[in-house]
PDB file of C-alpha atoms in Angstrom:
ATOM      1  CA  GLN Q  57      78.290 120.899 112.962  1.00 63.00           C
ATOM      2  CA  LYS Q  58      80.173 117.970 112.395  1.00 74.00           C
ATOM      3  CA  GLU Q  59      81.510 117.797 108.560  1.00 88.00           C
ATOM      4  CA  VAL Q  60      80.249 114.941 107.925  1.00 93.00           C
ATOM      5  CA  GLU Q  61      76.736 113.221 109.881  1.00 94.00           C
ATOM      6  CA  GLN Q  62      75.738 109.205 109.389  1.00 94.00           C
ATOM      7  CA  ASP Q  63      74.087 107.467 111.283  1.00 89.00           C
ATOM      8  CA  PRO Q  64      75.590 104.328 113.154  1.00 86.00           C
ATOM      9  CA  GLY Q  65      72.921 102.066 113.573  1.00 87.00           C
ATOM     10  CA  PRO Q  66      72.693  99.258 114.156  1.00 92.00           C
ATOM     11  CA  LEU Q  67      70.866  98.297 110.845  1.00 94.00           C
ATOM     12  CA  SER Q  68      69.523  94.944 110.514  1.00 96.00           C
ATOM     13  CA  VAL Q  69      67.278  94.745 107.500  1.00 96.00           C
ATOM     14  CA  PRO Q  70      66.038  90.311 105.799  1.00 97.00           C
ATOM     15  CA  GLU Q  71      68.226  88.841 102.992  1.00 97.00           C
ATOM     16  CA  GLY Q  72      66.654  90.449 100.512  1.00 97.00           C
ATOM     17  CA  ALA Q  73      66.452  93.763 100.899  1.00 97.00           C
ATOM     18  CA  ILE Q  74      66.982  96.515  99.742  1.00 97.00           C
ATOM     19  CA  VAL Q  75      69.379  98.747 101.870  1.00 97.00           C
ATOM     20  CA  SER Q  76      69.922 102.311 101.915  1.00 97.00           C
ATOM     21  CA  LEU Q  77      72.419 104.947 103.823  1.00 97.00           C
ATOM     22  CA  ASN Q  78      73.438 107.944 103.800  1.00 97.00           C
ATOM     23  CA  CYS Q  79      74.773 110.690 104.918  1.00 97.00           C
ATOM     24  CA  THR Q  80      74.977 114.270 105.214  1.00 97.00           C
ATOM     25  CA  TYR Q  81      77.751 117.175 105.167  1.00 96.00           C
ATOM     26  CA  SER Q  82      78.297 120.768 105.162  1.00 94.00           C
ATOM     27  CA  ASN Q  83      81.587 121.764 103.266  1.00 91.00           C
ATOM     28  CA  SER Q  84      80.317 122.545 100.236  1.00 90.00           C
ATOM     29  CA  ALA Q  85      83.553 122.612  98.919  1.00 90.00           C
ATOM     30  CA  PHE Q  86      83.242 118.456  98.538  1.00 91.00           C
ATOM     31  CA  GLN Q  87      83.719 116.844  95.490  1.00 90.00           C
ATOM     32  CA  TYR Q  88      84.571 113.835  95.603  1.00 91.00           C
ATOM     33  CA  PHE Q  89      82.551 111.477  97.466  1.00 94.00           C
ATOM     34  CA  MET Q  90      83.245 107.865  98.461  1.00 94.00           C
ATOM     35  CA  TRP Q  91      81.822 105.049 100.091  1.00 96.00           C
ATOM     36  CA  TYR Q  92      84.019 102.366 102.335  1.00 95.00           C
ATOM     37  CA  ARG Q  93      82.931  98.608 103.639  1.00 96.00           C
ATOM     38  CA  GLN Q  94      84.516  97.808 106.936  1.00 93.00           C
ATOM     39  CA  TYR Q  95      84.954  94.940 108.437  1.00 92.00           C
ATOM     40  CA  SER Q  96      84.860  94.322 112.298  1.00 87.00           C
ATOM     41  CA  ARG Q  97      89.083  94.533 113.176  1.00 83.00           C
ATOM     42  CA  LYS Q  98      90.100  95.169 109.259  1.00 88.00           C
ATOM     43  CA  GLY Q  99      90.731  98.059 107.021  1.00 90.00           C
ATOM     44  CA  PRO Q 100      88.057 100.382 105.588  1.00 92.00           C
ATOM     45  CA  GLU Q 101      87.852  98.497 101.706  1.00 92.00           C
ATOM     46  CA  LEU Q 102      87.092 101.317  98.619  1.00 91.00           C
ATOM     47  CA  LEU Q 103      83.315 100.107  96.618  1.00 93.00           C
ATOM     48  CA  MET Q 104      82.345 103.532  95.138  1.00 92.00           C
ATOM     49  CA  TYR Q 105      83.251 106.709  94.571  1.00 90.00           C
ATOM     50  CA  THR Q 106      81.300 109.397  92.852  1.00 91.00           C
ATOM     51  CA  TYR Q 107      82.893 112.298  91.574  1.00 87.00           C
ATOM     52  CA  SER Q 108      80.336 115.556  92.192  1.00 82.00           C
ATOM     53  CA  SER Q 109      76.503 115.042  91.601  1.00 86.00           C
ATOM     54  CA  GLY Q 110      74.198 112.793  90.269  1.00 88.00           C
ATOM     55  CA  ASN Q 111      74.070 108.421  89.735  1.00 92.00           C
ATOM     56  CA  LYS Q 112      76.738 105.918  89.635  1.00 94.00           C
ATOM     57  CA  GLU Q 113      76.213 101.652  89.557  1.00 95.00           C
ATOM     58  CA  ASP Q 114      78.326  98.602  90.261  1.00 94.00           C
ATOM     59  CA  GLY Q 115      77.049  95.707  90.285  1.00 96.00           C
ATOM     60  CA  ARG Q 116      73.759  95.072  93.504  1.00 97.00           C
ATOM     61  CA  PHE Q 117      75.694  98.779  94.916  1.00 97.00           C
ATOM     62  CA  THR Q 118      74.006 102.877  93.257  1.00 97.00           C
ATOM     63  CA  ALA Q 119      75.824 105.552  94.604  1.00 97.00           C
ATOM     64  CA  GLN Q 120      74.311 108.680  95.024  1.00 96.00           C
ATOM     65  CA  VAL Q 121      74.896 112.791  95.239  1.00 96.00           C
ATOM     66  CA  ASP Q 122      73.118 115.480  96.368  1.00 94.00           C
ATOM     67  CA  LYS Q 123      75.412 118.512  96.298  1.00 93.00           C
ATOM     68  CA  SER Q 124      72.160 121.252  96.845  1.00 93.00           C
ATOM     69  CA  SER Q 125      71.126 119.034  99.709  1.00 94.00           C
ATOM     70  CA  LYS Q 126      74.431 118.275 100.751  1.00 95.00           C
ATOM     71  CA  TYR Q 127      73.394 114.505 100.901  1.00 95.00           C
ATOM     72  CA  ILE Q 128      74.540 111.131  99.663  1.00 97.00           C
ATOM     73  CA  SER Q 129      73.322 107.599  99.653  1.00 97.00           C
ATOM     74  CA  LEU Q 130      74.701 104.145  98.668  1.00 97.00           C
ATOM     75  CA  PHE Q 131      71.972 101.840  97.715  1.00 97.00           C
ATOM     76  CA  ILE Q 132      72.822  97.737  98.016  1.00 97.00           C
ATOM     77  CA  ARG Q 133      70.111  95.627  96.187  1.00 97.00           C
ATOM     78  CA  ASP Q 134      69.390  92.099  96.828  1.00 97.00           C
ATOM     79  CA  SER Q 135      71.618  92.168 100.516  1.00 97.00           C
ATOM     80  CA  GLN Q 136      73.363  89.214 101.006  1.00 97.00           C
ATOM     81  CA  PRO Q 137      74.694  88.470 104.679  1.00 96.00           C
ATOM     82  CA  SER Q 138      77.925  88.393 103.917  1.00 95.00           C
ATOM     83  CA  ASP Q 139      76.730  92.717 103.285  1.00 97.00           C
ATOM     84  CA  SER Q 140      77.681  92.849 107.015  1.00 97.00           C
ATOM     85  CA  ALA Q 141      79.709  94.737 107.935  1.00 96.00           C
ATOM     86  CA  THR Q 142      80.295  99.126 108.542  1.00 95.00           C
ATOM     87  CA  TYR Q 143      79.852 101.491 105.749  1.00 97.00           C
ATOM     88  CA  LEU Q 144      81.938 104.262 105.916  1.00 96.00           C
ATOM     89  CA  CYS Q 145      80.650 107.755 103.590  1.00 96.00           C
ATOM     90  CA  ALA Q 146      84.123 109.621 102.889  1.00 95.00           C
ATOM     91  CA  MET Q 147      84.577 112.911 101.258  1.00 93.00           C
ATOM     92  CA  THR Q 148      87.282 114.780 100.253  1.00 90.00           C
ATOM     93  CA  GLY Q 149      87.628 118.340  98.249  1.00 83.00           C
ATOM     94  CA  ARG Q 150      90.782 120.202  96.518  1.00 76.00           C
ATOM     95  CA  ASP Q 151      93.275 119.548 100.184  1.00 76.00           C
ATOM     96  CA  ASP Q 152      92.805 115.900  98.957  1.00 75.00           C
ATOM     97  CA  LYS Q 153      92.073 114.667 102.777  1.00 85.00           C
ATOM     98  CA  ILE Q 154      89.192 112.570 103.739  1.00 89.00           C
ATOM     99  CA  ILE Q 155      87.184 112.826 106.437  1.00 91.00           C
ATOM    100  CA  PHE Q 156      85.497 110.087 107.485  1.00 93.00           C
ATOM    101  CA  GLY Q 157      81.571 110.033 108.477  1.00 94.00           C
ATOM    102  CA  LYS Q 158      81.753 107.874 111.678  1.00 92.00           C
ATOM    103  CA  GLY Q 159      80.340 104.828 109.602  1.00 94.00           C
ATOM    104  CA  THR Q 160      76.819 102.857 109.857  1.00 96.00           C
ATOM    105  CA  ARG Q 161      76.979  98.868 111.478  1.00 95.00           C
ATOM    106  CA  LEU Q 162      74.486  96.720 108.646  1.00 97.00           C
ATOM    107  CA  HIS Q 163      73.514  93.496 109.646  1.00 96.00           C
ATOM    108  CA  ILE Q 164      71.610  91.351 106.883  1.00 97.00           C
ATOM    109  CA  LEU Q 165      70.121  89.052 108.738  1.00 95.00           C
ATOM    110  CA  PRO Q 166      69.459  85.186 106.268  1.00 92.00           C
TER     111      PRO Q 166
ATOM    112  CA  GLY E 204      94.177  96.336  92.700  1.00 67.00           C
ATOM    113  CA  ALA E 205      96.878  97.843  94.658  1.00 79.00           C
ATOM    114  CA  VAL E 206      97.791  96.072  97.168  1.00 90.00           C
ATOM    115  CA  VAL E 207      98.803  97.998 101.110  1.00 94.00           C
ATOM    116  CA  SER E 208     100.503  95.400 103.849  1.00 95.00           C
ATOM    117  CA  GLN E 209     100.320  96.364 107.955  1.00 97.00           C
ATOM    118  CA  HIS E 210     103.151  94.652 110.309  1.00 96.00           C
ATOM    119  CA  PRO E 211     102.203  93.600 112.742  1.00 97.00           C
ATOM    120  CA  SER E 212      98.484  92.740 112.984  1.00 95.00           C
ATOM    121  CA  TRP E 213      98.251  93.703 116.633  1.00 95.00           C
ATOM    122  CA  VAL E 214     100.332  94.538 119.595  1.00 96.00           C
ATOM    123  CA  ILE E 215     100.434  94.524 122.775  1.00 96.00           C
ATOM    124  CA  CYS E 216     103.082  96.487 125.720  1.00 95.00           C
ATOM    125  CA  LYS E 217     103.541  97.528 128.950  1.00 96.00           C
ATOM    126  CA  SER E 218     103.208 101.635 129.091  1.00 96.00           C
ATOM    127  CA  GLY E 219     106.006 104.024 128.778  1.00 96.00           C
ATOM    128  CA  THR E 220     107.544 101.650 126.079  1.00 96.00           C
ATOM    129  CA  SER E 221     107.269 102.087 122.326  1.00 97.00           C
ATOM    130  CA  VAL E 222     106.019 100.509 119.114  1.00 97.00           C
ATOM    131  CA  LYS E 223     106.473 100.762 115.552  1.00 97.00           C
ATOM    132  CA  ILE E 224     104.169  99.960 112.817  1.00 97.00           C
ATOM    133  CA  GLU E 225     105.505  99.065 109.652  1.00 97.00           C
ATOM    134  CA  CYS E 226     103.124 100.307 106.124  1.00 96.00           C
ATOM    135  CA  ARG E 227     104.107  98.850 102.719  1.00 96.00           C
ATOM    136  CA  SER E 228     102.805  99.249  99.371  1.00 94.00           C
ATOM    137  CA  LEU E 229     103.250  95.559  97.587  1.00 93.00           C
ATOM    138  CA  ASP E 230     102.520  96.445  93.807  1.00 90.00           C
ATOM    139  CA  PHE E 231     102.714 100.340  93.574  1.00 91.00           C
ATOM    140  CA  GLN E 232     104.814 103.117  94.015  1.00 91.00           C
ATOM    141  CA  ALA E 233     103.259 105.210  97.393  1.00 90.00           C
ATOM    142  CA  THR E 234     104.756 108.801  97.102  1.00 90.00           C
ATOM    143  CA  THR E 235     102.146 109.784 100.211  1.00 92.00           C
ATOM    144  CA  MET E 236     100.993 107.627 103.068  1.00 94.00           C
ATOM    145  CA  PHE E 237      98.583 108.490 105.557  1.00 95.00           C
ATOM    146  CA  TRP E 238      98.455 107.647 108.803  1.00 97.00           C
ATOM    147  CA  TYR E 239      94.722 107.127 110.322  1.00 96.00           C
ATOM    148  CA  ARG E 240      93.996 106.360 114.100  1.00 96.00           C
ATOM    149  CA  GLN E 241      90.446 104.694 115.013  1.00 93.00           C
ATOM    150  CA  PHE E 242      88.534 104.094 118.706  1.00 91.00           C
ATOM    151  CA  PRO E 243      85.784 101.967 118.397  1.00 85.00           C
ATOM    152  CA  LYS E 244      82.250 102.932 116.768  1.00 81.00           C
ATOM    153  CA  GLN E 245      84.373 106.412 116.104  1.00 85.00           C
ATOM    154  CA  SER E 246      85.472 107.422 112.697  1.00 87.00           C
ATOM    155  CA  LEU E 247      88.943 107.244 111.037  1.00 91.00           C
ATOM    156  CA  MET E 248      90.491 109.849 111.918  1.00 93.00           C
ATOM    157  CA  LEU E 249      93.789 111.339 109.904  1.00 94.00           C
ATOM    158  CA  MET E 250      96.447 111.835 112.167  1.00 96.00           C
ATOM    159  CA  ALA E 251      99.727 113.014 109.214  1.00 95.00           C
ATOM    160  CA  THR E 252     100.337 112.647 105.538  1.00 93.00           C
ATOM    161  CA  SER E 253     103.816 112.143 104.198  1.00 92.00           C
ATOM    162  CA  ASN E 254     105.278 112.379 101.500  1.00 89.00           C
ATOM    163  CA  GLU E 255     108.125 110.041  99.890  1.00 85.00           C
ATOM    164  CA  GLY E 256     111.501 112.091 101.803  1.00 82.00           C
ATOM    165  CA  SER E 257     109.531 114.397 103.225  1.00 85.00           C
ATOM    166  CA  LYS E 258     108.919 115.582 107.016  1.00 88.00           C
ATOM    167  CA  ALA E 259     105.564 113.964 107.437  1.00 92.00           C
ATOM    168  CA  THR E 260     102.779 116.962 108.069  1.00 93.00           C
ATOM    169  CA  TYR E 261     100.641 115.874 111.361  1.00 95.00           C
ATOM    170  CA  GLU E 262      96.953 117.376 111.967  1.00 93.00           C
ATOM    171  CA  GLN E 263      95.672 119.641 114.672  1.00 93.00           C
ATOM    172  CA  GLY E 264      95.860 117.703 117.893  1.00 93.00           C
ATOM    173  CA  VAL E 265      98.533 114.944 117.020  1.00 95.00           C
ATOM    174  CA  GLU E 266     101.703 115.315 118.882  1.00 94.00           C
ATOM    175  CA  LYS E 267     105.225 114.719 116.419  1.00 92.00           C
ATOM    176  CA  ASP E 268     107.275 113.779 118.838  1.00 94.00           C
ATOM    177  CA  LYS E 269     104.739 111.236 120.529  1.00 96.00           C
ATOM    178  CA  PHE E 270     104.137 109.398 117.036  1.00 97.00           C
ATOM    179  CA  LEU E 271     106.840 109.595 114.570  1.00 96.00           C
ATOM    180  CA  ILE E 272     106.263 108.857 111.360  1.00 95.00           C
ATOM    181  CA  ASN E 273     109.107 108.336 108.700  1.00 91.00           C
ATOM    182  CA  HIS E 274     108.903 107.472 104.321  1.00 90.00           C
ATOM    183  CA  ALA E 275     112.155 106.819 103.632  1.00 83.00           C
ATOM    184  CA  SER E 276     111.172 105.169 100.723  1.00 90.00           C
ATOM    185  CA  LEU E 277     108.144 104.382  98.081  1.00 91.00           C
ATOM    186  CA  THR E 278     107.068 101.444  99.952  1.00 93.00           C
ATOM    187  CA  LEU E 279     107.333 101.688 103.463  1.00 94.00           C
ATOM    188  CA  SER E 280     106.491 104.314 105.999  1.00 94.00           C
ATOM    189  CA  THR E 281     106.855 103.778 109.813  1.00 95.00           C
ATOM    190  CA  LEU E 282     104.838 104.435 112.581  1.00 97.00           C
ATOM    191  CA  THR E 283     106.601 104.589 115.938  1.00 97.00           C
ATOM    192  CA  VAL E 284     104.315 105.248 118.885  1.00 97.00           C
ATOM    193  CA  THR E 285     106.869 106.719 121.464  1.00 96.00           C
ATOM    194  CA  SER E 286     106.293 106.422 125.453  1.00 96.00           C
ATOM    195  CA  ALA E 287     103.372 104.174 125.019  1.00 96.00           C
ATOM    196  CA  HIS E 288     100.065 105.112 127.433  1.00 96.00           C
ATOM    197  CA  PRO E 289      96.842 102.980 128.024  1.00 96.00           C
ATOM    198  CA  GLU E 290      95.402 106.210 126.291  1.00 95.00           C
ATOM    199  CA  ASP E 291      97.113 105.100 122.963  1.00 96.00           C
ATOM    200  CA  SER E 292      94.763 101.973 122.354  1.00 96.00           C
ATOM    201  CA  SER E 293      93.480 101.752 119.173  1.00 96.00           C
ATOM    202  CA  PHE E 294      93.200 100.482 115.934  1.00 96.00           C
ATOM    203  CA  TYR E 295      95.816 102.663 113.482  1.00 97.00           C
ATOM    204  CA  ILE E 296      95.813 102.217 109.981  1.00 97.00           C
ATOM    205  CA  CYS E 297      97.967 103.460 107.304  1.00 96.00           C
ATOM    206  CA  SER E 298      96.850 104.003 103.121  1.00 95.00           C
ATOM    207  CA  ALA E 299      99.114 104.910 100.288  1.00 94.00           C
ATOM    208  CA  ARG E 300      98.420 106.511  97.172  1.00 90.00           C
ATOM    209  CA  GLU E 301     100.579 106.828  93.882  1.00 86.00           C
ATOM    210  CA  GLY E 302     100.531 110.175  92.708  1.00 80.00           C
ATOM    211  CA  GLN E 303      96.800 111.443  92.856  1.00 75.00           C
ATOM    212  CA  LYS E 304      95.076 108.475  92.465  1.00 76.00           C
ATOM    213  CA  THR E 305      92.746 106.626  94.615  1.00 81.00           C
ATOM    214  CA  GLN E 306      94.068 105.550  98.618  1.00 87.00           C
ATOM    215  CA  TYR E 307      94.538 103.089  98.919  1.00 91.00           C
ATOM    216  CA  PHE E 308      94.207 100.530 102.934  1.00 93.00           C
ATOM    217  CA  GLY E 309      96.287  98.467 104.926  1.00 95.00           C
ATOM    218  CA  PRO E 310      94.470  96.133 106.786  1.00 94.00           C
ATOM    219  CA  GLY E 311      95.160  97.736 110.302  1.00 95.00           C
ATOM    220  CA  THR E 312      97.235  96.938 113.709  1.00 97.00           C
ATOM    221  CA  ARG E 313      95.207  96.527 116.768  1.00 96.00           C
ATOM    222  CA  LEU E 314      97.329  98.145 119.704  1.00 97.00           C
ATOM    223  CA  LEU E 315      96.795  97.953 123.212  1.00 97.00           C
ATOM    224  CA  VAL E 316      98.722  99.655 125.792  1.00 96.00           C
ATOM    225  CA  LEU E 317      98.450  97.852 129.496  1.00 96.00           C
TER     226      LEU E 317
END
């Protein structure tokens, strides 16, 4: 079993829809959970950063962590064509090493 | 926010030659730098971690004699791919952080070995 599982997509949704992106993980030692956005041929950009379980909201983005289920989510409200990118979940534990998911390719259709 | 740059952004080289990639933190002191490799439609895979002034720590399966990492200052780390082969063609991304703060990623360097 891989440490982090993420559906690669692609996921296509119409503009204005709510997008739900998810990851599952197997290592219960993970404590910090991140979501990165990566445009084609670019480096990843940190979107959200959450410690332990709970919700965190930043503008149109909401990150959720459920440690009991080892499941994390990123919601994007009022999706825009400019949100089209690959979204990578990532997590780390005490050793500070970031483990990334494969990324989900998202297409927002105008 | 913190900015990390990489140079070059893309490079094409012949098989057997060596290629050097630079990673710079522009507005903070990068006590730790990380080098990742990303193949198409795959995740970022950590290759090595380097602390300024120390030898890099390589991940399992990464040849330290092939991927030479130098972190000689608090703003610069270099990755040299020695005797590059076509299978080394990939997207190389560095990241940097100051102390235990957040890692910031560079824009990546695309390497194509012919």
